[in-house]
CSV table of C-alpha atoms in Angstrom, one decimal:
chain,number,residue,atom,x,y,z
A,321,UNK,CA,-17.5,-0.6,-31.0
A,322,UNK,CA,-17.4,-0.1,-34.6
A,323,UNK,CA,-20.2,-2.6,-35.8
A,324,UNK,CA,-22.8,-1.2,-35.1
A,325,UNK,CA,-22.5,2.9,-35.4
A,326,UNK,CA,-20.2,2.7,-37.7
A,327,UNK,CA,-21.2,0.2,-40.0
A,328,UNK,CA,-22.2,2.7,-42.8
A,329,UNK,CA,-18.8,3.6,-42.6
A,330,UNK,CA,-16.9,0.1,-42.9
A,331,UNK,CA,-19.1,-0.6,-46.1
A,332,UNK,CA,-17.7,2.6,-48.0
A,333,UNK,CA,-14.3,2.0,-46.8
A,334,UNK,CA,-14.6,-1.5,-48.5
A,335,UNK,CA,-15.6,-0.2,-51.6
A,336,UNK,CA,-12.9,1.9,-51.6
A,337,UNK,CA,-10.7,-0.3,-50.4
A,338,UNK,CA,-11.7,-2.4,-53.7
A,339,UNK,CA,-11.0,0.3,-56.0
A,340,UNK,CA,-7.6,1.7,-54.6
A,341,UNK,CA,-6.9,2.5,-58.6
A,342,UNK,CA,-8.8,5.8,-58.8
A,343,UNK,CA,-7.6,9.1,-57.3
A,344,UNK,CA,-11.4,9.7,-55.8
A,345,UNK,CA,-11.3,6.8,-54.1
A,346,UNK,CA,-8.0,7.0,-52.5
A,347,UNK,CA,-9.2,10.0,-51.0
A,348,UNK,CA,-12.3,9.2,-50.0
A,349,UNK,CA,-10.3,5.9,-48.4
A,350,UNK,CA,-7.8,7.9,-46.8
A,351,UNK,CA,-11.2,9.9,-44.6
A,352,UNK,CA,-13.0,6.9,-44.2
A,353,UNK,CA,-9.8,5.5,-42.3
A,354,UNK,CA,-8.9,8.7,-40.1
A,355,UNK,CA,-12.8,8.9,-39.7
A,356,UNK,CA,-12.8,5.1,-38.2
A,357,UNK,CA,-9.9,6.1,-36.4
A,358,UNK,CA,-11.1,8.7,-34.4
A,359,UNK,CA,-14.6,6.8,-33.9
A,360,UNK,CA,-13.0,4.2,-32.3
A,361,UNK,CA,-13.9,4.7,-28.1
A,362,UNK,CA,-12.6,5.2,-25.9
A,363,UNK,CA,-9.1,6.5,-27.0
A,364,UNK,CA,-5.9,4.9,-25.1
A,365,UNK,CA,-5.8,7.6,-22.1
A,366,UNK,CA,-2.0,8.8,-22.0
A,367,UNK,CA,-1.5,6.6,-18.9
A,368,UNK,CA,-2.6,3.7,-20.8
A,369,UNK,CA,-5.0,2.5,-17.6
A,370,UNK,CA,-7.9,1.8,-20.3
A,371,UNK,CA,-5.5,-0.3,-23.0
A,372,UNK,CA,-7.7,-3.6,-22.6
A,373,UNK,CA,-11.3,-1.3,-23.7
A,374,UNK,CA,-9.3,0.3,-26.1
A,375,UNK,CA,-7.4,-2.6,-27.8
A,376,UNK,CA,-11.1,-4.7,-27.7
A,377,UNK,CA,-12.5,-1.7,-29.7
A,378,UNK,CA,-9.3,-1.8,-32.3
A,379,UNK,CA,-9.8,-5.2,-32.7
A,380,UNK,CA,-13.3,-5.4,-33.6
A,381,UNK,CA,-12.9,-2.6,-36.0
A,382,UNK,CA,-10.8,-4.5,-37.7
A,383,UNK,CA,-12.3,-7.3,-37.8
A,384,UNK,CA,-15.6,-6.0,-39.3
A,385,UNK,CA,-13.0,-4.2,-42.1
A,386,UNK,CA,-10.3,-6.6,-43.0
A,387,UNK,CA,-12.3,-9.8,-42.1
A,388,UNK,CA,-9.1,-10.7,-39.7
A,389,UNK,CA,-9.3,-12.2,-36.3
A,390,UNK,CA,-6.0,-12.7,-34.5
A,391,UNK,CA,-4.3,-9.6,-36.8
A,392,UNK,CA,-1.6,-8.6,-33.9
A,393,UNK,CA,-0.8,-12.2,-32.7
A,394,UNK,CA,0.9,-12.6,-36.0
A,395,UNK,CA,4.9,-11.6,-35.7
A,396,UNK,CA,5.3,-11.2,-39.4
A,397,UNK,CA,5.9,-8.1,-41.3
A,398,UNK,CA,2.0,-7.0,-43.1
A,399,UNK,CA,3.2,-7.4,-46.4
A,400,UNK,CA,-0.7,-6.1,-47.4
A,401,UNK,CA,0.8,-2.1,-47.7
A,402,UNK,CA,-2.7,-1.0,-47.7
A,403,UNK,CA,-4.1,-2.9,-45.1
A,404,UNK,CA,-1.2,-2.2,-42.5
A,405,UNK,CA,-1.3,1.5,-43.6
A,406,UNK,CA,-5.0,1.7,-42.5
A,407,UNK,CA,-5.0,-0.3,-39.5
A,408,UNK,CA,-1.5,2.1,-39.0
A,409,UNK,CA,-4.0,5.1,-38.9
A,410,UNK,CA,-6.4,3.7,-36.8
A,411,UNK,CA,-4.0,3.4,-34.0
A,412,UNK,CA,-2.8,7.0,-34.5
A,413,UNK,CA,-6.2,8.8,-34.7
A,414,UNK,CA,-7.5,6.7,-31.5
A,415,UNK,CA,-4.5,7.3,-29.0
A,416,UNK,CA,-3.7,10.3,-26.8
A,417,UNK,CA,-1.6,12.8,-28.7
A,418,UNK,CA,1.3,12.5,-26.0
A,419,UNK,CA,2.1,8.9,-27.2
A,420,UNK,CA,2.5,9.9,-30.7
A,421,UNK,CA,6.1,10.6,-30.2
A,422,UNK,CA,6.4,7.3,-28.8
A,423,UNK,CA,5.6,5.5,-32.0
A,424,UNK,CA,6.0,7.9,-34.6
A,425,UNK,CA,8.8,5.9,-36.5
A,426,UNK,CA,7.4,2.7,-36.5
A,427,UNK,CA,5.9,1.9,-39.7
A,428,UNK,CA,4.3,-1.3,-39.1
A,429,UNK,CA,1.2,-1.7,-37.2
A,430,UNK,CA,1.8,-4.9,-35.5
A,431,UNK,CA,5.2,-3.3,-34.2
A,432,UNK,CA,3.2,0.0,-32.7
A,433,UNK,CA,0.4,-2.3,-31.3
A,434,UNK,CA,3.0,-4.5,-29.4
A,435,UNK,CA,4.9,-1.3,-28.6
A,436,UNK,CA,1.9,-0.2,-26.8
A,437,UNK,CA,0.8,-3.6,-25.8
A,438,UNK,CA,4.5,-3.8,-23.7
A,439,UNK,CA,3.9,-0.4,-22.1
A,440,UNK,CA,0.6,-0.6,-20.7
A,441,UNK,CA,-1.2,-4.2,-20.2
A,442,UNK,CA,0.5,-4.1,-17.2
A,443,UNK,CA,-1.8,-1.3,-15.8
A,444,UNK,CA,-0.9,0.5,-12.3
A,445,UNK,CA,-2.3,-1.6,-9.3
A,446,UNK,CA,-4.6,1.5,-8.5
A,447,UNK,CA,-6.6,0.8,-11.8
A,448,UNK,CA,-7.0,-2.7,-10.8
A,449,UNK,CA,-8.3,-1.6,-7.2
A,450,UNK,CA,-10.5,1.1,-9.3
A,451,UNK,CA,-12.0,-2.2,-10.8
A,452,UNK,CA,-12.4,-4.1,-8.4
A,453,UNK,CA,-14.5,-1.5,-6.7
A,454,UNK,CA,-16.5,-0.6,-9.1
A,455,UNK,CA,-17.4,-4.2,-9.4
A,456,UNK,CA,-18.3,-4.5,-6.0
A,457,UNK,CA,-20.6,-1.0,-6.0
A,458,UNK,CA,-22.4,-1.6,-9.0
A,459,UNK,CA,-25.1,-3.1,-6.9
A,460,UNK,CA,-25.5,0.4,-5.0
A,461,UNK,CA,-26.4,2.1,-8.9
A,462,UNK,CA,-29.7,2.1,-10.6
A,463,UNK,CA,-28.8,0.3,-14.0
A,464,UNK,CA,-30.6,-2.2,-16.5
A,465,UNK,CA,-30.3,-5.7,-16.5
A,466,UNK,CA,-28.4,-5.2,-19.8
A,467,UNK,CA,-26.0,-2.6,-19.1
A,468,UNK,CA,-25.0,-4.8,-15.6
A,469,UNK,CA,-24.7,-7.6,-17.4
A,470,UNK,CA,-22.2,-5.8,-19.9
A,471,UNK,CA,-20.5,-3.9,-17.4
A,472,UNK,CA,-20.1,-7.0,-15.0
A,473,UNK,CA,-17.9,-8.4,-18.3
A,474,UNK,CA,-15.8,-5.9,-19.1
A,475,UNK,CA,-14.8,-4.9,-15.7
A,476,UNK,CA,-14.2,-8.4,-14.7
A,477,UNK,CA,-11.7,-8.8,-18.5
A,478,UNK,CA,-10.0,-5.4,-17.2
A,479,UNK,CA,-9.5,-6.8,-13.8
A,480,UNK,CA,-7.8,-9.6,-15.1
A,481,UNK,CA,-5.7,-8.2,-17.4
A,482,UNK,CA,-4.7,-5.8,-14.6
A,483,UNK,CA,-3.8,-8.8,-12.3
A,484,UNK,CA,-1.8,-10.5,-14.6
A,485,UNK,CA,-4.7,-12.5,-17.0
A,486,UNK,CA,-4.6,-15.1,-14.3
A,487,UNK,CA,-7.3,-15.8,-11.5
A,488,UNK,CA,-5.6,-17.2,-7.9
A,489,UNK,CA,-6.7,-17.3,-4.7
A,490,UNK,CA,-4.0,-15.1,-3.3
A,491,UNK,CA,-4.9,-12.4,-6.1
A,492,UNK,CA,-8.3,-12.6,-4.6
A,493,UNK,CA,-7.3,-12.4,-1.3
A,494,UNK,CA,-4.6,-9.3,-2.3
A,495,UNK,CA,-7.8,-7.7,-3.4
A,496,UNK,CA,-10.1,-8.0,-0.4
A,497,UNK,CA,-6.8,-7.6,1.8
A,498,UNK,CA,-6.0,-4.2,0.2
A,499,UNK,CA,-10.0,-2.9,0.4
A,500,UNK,CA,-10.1,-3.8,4.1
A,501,UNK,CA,-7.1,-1.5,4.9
A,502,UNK,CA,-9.4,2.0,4.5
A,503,UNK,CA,-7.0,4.0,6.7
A,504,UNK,CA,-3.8,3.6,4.5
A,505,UNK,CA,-5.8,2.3,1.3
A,506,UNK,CA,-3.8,5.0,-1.1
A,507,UNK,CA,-0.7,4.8,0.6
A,508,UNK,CA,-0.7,1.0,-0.2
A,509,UNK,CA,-1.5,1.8,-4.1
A,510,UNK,CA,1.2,4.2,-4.4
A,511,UNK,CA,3.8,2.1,-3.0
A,512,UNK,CA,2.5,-1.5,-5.5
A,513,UNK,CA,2.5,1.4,-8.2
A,514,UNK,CA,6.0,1.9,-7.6
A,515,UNK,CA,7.0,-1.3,-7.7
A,516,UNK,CA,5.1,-1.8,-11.3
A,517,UNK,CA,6.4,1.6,-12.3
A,518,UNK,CA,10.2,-0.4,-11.9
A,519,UNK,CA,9.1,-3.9,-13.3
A,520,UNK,CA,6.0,-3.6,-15.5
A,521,UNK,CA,5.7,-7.6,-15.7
A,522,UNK,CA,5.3,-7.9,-11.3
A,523,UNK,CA,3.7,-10.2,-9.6
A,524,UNK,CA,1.2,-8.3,-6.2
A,525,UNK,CA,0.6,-11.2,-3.4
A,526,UNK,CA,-1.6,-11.2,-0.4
A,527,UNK,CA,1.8,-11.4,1.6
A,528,UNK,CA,3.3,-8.5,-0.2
A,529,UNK,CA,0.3,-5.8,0.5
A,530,UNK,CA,0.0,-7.8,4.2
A,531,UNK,CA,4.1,-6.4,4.8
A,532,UNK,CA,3.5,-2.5,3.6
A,533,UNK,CA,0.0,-2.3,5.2
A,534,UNK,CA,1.9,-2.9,8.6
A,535,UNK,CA,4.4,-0.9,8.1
A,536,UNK,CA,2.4,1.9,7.5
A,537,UNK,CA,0.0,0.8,10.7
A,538,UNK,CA,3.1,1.1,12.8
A,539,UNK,CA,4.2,4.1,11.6
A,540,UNK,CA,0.7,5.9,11.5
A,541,UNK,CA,0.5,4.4,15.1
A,542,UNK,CA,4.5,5.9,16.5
A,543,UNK,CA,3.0,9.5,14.8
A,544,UNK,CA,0.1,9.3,16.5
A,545,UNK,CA,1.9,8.5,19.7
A,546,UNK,CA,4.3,11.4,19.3
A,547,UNK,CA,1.6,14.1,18.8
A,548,UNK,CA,-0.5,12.6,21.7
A,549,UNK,CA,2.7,12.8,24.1
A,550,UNK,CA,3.9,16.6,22.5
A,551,UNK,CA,1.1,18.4,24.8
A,552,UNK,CA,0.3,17.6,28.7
A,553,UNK,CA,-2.9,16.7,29.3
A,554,UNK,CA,-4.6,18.9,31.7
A,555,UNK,CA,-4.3,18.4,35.5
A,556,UNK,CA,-4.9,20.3,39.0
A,557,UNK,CA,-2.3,20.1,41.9
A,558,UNK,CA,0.7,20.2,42.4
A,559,UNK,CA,0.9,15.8,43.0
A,560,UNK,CA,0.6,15.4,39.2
A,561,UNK,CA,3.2,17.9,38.0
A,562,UNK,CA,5.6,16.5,35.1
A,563,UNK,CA,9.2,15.3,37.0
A,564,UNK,CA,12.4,16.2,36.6
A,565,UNK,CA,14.2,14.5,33.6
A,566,UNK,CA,16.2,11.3,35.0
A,567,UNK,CA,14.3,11.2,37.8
A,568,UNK,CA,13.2,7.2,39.0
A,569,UNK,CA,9.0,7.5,39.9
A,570,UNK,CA,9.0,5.7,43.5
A,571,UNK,CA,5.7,4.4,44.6
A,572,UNK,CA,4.4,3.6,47.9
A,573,UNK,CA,6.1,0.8,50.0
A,574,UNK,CA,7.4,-2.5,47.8
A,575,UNK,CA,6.5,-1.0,44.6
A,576,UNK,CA,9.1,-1.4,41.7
A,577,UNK,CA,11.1,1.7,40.2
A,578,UNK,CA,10.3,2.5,36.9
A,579,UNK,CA,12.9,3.8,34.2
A,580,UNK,CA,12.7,6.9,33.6
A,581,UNK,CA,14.9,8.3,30.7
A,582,UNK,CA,13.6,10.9,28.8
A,583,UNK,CA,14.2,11.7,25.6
A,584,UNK,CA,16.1,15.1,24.9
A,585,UNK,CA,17.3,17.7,22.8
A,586,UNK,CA,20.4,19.7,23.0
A,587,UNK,CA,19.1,23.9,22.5
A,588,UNK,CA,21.1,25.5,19.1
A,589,UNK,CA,22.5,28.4,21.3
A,590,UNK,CA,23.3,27.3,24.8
A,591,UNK,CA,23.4,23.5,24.6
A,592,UNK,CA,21.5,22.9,27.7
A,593,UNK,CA,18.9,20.0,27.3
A,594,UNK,CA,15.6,20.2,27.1
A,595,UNK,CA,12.9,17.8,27.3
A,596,UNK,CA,11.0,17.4,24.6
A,597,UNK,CA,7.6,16.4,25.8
A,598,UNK,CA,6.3,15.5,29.3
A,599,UNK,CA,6.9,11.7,30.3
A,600,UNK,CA,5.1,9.0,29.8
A,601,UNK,CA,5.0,7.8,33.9
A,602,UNK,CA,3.0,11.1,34.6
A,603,UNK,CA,-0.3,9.6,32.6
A,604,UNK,CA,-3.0,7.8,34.2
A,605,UNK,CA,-3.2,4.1,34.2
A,606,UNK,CA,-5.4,3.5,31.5
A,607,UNK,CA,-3.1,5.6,29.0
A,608,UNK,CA,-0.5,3.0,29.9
A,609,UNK,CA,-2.4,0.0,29.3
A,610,UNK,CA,-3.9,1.2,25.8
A,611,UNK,CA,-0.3,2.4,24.3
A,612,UNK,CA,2.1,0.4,26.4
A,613,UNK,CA,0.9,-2.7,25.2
A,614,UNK,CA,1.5,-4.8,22.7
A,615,UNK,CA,-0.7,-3.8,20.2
A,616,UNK,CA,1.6,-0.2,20.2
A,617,UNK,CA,5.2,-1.8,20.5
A,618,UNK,CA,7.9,0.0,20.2
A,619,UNK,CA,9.6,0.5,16.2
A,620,UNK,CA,12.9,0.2,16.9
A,621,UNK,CA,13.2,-3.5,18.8
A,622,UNK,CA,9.9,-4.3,18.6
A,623,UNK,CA,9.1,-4.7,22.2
A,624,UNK,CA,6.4,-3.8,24.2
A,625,UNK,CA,6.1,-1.9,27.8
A,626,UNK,CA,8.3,1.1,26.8
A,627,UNK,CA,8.3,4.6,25.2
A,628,UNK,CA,9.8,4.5,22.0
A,629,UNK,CA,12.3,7.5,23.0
A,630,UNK,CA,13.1,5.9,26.4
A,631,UNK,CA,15.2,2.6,24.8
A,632,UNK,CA,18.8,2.7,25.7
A,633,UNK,CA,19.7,1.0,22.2
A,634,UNK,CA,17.9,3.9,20.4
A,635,UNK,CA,19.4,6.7,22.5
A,636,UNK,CA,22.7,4.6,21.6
A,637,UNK,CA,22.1,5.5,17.7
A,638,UNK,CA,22.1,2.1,17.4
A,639,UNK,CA,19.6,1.1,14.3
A,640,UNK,CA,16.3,-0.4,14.5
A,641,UNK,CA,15.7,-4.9,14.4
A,642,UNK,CA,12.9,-6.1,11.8
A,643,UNK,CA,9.7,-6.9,12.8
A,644,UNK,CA,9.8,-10.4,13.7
A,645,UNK,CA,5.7,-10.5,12.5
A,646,UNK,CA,6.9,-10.1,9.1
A,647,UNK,CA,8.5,-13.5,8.6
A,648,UNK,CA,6.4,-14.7,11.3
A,649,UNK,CA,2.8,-13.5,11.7
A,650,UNK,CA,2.1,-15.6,14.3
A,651,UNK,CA,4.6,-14.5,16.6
A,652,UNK,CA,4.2,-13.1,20.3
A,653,UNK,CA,6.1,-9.8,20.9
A,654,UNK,CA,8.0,-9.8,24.5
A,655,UNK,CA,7.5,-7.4,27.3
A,656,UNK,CA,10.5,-5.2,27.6
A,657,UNK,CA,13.6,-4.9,30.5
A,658,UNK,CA,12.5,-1.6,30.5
A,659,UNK,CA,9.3,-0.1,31.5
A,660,UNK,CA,7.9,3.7,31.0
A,661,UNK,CA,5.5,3.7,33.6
A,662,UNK,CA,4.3,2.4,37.2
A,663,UNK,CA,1.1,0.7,35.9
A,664,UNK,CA,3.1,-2.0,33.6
A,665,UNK,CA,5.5,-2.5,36.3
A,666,UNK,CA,2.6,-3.6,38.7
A,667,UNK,CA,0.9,-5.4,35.7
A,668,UNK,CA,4.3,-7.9,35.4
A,669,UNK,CA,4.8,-7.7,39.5
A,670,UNK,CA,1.4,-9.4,39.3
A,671,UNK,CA,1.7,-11.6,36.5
A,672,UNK,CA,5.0,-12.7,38.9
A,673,UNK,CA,3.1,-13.5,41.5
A,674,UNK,CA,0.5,-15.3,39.9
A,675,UNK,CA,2.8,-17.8,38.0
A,676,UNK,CA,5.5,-18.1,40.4
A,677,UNK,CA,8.0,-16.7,38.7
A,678,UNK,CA,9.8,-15.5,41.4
A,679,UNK,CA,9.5,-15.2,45.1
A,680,UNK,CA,10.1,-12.1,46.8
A,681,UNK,CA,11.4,-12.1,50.4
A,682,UNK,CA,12.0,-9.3,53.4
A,683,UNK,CA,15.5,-9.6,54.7
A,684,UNK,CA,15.4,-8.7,58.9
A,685,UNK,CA,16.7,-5.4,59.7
A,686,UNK,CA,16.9,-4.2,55.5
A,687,UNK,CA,14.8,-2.9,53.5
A,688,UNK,CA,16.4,-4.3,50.3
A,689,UNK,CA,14.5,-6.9,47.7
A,690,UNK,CA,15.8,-10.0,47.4
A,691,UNK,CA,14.7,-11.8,44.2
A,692,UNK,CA,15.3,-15.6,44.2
A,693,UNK,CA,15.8,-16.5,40.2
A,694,UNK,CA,15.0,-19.7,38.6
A,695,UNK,CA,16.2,-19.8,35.2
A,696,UNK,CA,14.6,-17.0,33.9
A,697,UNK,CA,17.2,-14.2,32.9
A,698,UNK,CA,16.8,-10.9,33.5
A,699,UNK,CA,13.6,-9.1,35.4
A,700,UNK,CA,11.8,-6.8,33.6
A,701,UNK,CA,12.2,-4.1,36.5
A,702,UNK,CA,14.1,-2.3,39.4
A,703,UNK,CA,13.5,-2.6,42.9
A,704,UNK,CA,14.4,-0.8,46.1
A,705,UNK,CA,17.8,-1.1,46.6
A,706,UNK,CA,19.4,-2.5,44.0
């Protein structure tokens, strides 16, 4: 702010101004002007994320000099040669030195201002969250009345410049939205940077950050799954040793099959196939029933009640479907055709019974299933026999 510190200053660069006729005081108005110019805080940063502070400052400098209010939202040519020369240097002497190539043959100070003003208004979506957070932690610091007051203000005028200078109730939510999401809370920055990085002048929405933070959830969640299943855990006995790949589990008496096909890898040298980690159907219960379910669905159809690697369309090559969440949040993922282990087949055996799905009857003399359908398509499962 210029008024105040540098008020001295502004009167002798009047004076001079007023007697641009003599040498000594061309000189002496040429300092005063780079000596403003530096004085003016803080400098544009070379990423332009403090343009709004900056611009404020420029402004008021030039108001308290030139006695003009709304200088850059005139689109005319400054046919005052002095005055556009010094507000020319201002902008010089209070940017980063990196930008001067940027705006070193402009002559007219309106023309570098809106040169700059093009480039950065639109700051990154990270400075906007920086705001936004430092408005909500200010509480947590021991400040004056005063200097909360102030900060309050100009935080809240950089915020909405950052947003687009408009205050919505999906902005708002984008905000809170993108603050609750603490796991992948940069990697949702970085991508809405990228986005701004291509089209300056873009619009963020609630729905928008809502789309990338579960895209990174379900990825974060299919790496997590993948380390988990790359070691075995720890077991005694020989009853709970891994199976052999393609091999069905087959449980006591009625109990359903479960598919088994494991994911492998063909060996550089010989060819054979190996598996690549132990199979899901040798866990315990519970495992199944936190990551088979359908808060862990699989990626590629989006269907719960399988390993990700067991899907026939995926060993196929064939590529992924969208999440249907995405168009439709409300949306209930299915239980798979296929199962990767015994608990989930007993958990939809039972759900069977319970709604009457189907009825399951002993045929004399054979040990086969026989499942009487009622409209329902396909069975999740495999039975004895079939």
């Amino acid at each position: 702010m210029a008024s105040l510190s540098n008020k001295f200053d502004v009167e002798d660069l009047q004076m001079a101004l007023s007697q641009a006729d003599d040498t000594n005081s061309r000189v002496r108005q040429r300092i005063e002007i780079k000596n403003l110019g530096h004085n003016i805080t803080p400098h544009l940063a070379k990423d332009g994320r403090n343009f709004n502070h900056w611009s404020r400052s420029l402004k008021n400098l030039i108001e308290d000099i030139f006695d003009e209010t709304s200088y850059f939202y005139q689109i005319t040519k400054d046919t005052n040669l002095s005055r556009n020369r010094s507000i020319r240097t201002f902008i010089i002497k209070s940017i980063h030195k990196d930008l001067l190539p940027y705006i070193d043959e402009l002559d007219q100070a309106r023309v570098i201002y809106k040169a700059l003003q093009t480039r950065f208004q639109h700051t990154s979506w990270s400075h906007a969250m920086t705001t936004f957070n430092n408005l909500l932690s200010l509480h947590k610091e021991n400040v004056s009345l005063n200097e909360a007051f102030t900060r309050l203000q100009d935080d809240l005028k950089t915020l909405k410049a950052a947003i687009g200078g408009t205050w919505t109730d999906d902005i708002l939510l984008a905000l809170f939205f993108h603050k609750f999401n603490k796991d992948t809370y940069h990697s949702i920055a970085n991508a809405l940077d990228a986005k701004r990085e291509i089209n300056p002048e873009s619009q963020i929405t609630s729905k928008e950050i809502m789309e990338i933070a579960q895209r990174f959830h379900f990825r974060k969640t299919e790496t997590s799954q993948s380390h988990l299943m790359a070691f075995p855990s720890p077991r005694e006995g020989p009853s709970h040793r891994p199976q052999q790949p393609n091999q069905h589990w087959q449980g006591q008496g009625s109990t359903p099959k479960v598919i088994q096909q494991r994911s492998q890898v063909l060996t550089p040298r010989t060819g054979a196939k190996q598996s690549r980690y132990p199979h899901p159907s040798t866990r315990p219960a519970e495992w199944a029933h936190k990551w088979l379910s359908p808060a862990n669905p699989c990626l590629h159809c989006y269907e719960w009640g399988h390993w990700a690697q067991d899907f026939p369309i995926r060993l196929a090559g064939k590529p992924p479907t969208e999440d249907p969440r995405i168009k439709n949040p409300s949306y209930r993922l299915k239980k798979s055709k296929f199962v990767s282990h015994p608990a989930i087949a007993e958990m939809e055996s039972e759900a069977r019974q319970e709604e009457s799905v189907a009825a399951i009857t002993t045929l004399p003399g054979d040990d086969n299933r026989k499942i009487q359908r009622e409209g329902h398509g396909d069975f999740n499962i495999i039975y004895p026999g079939w």
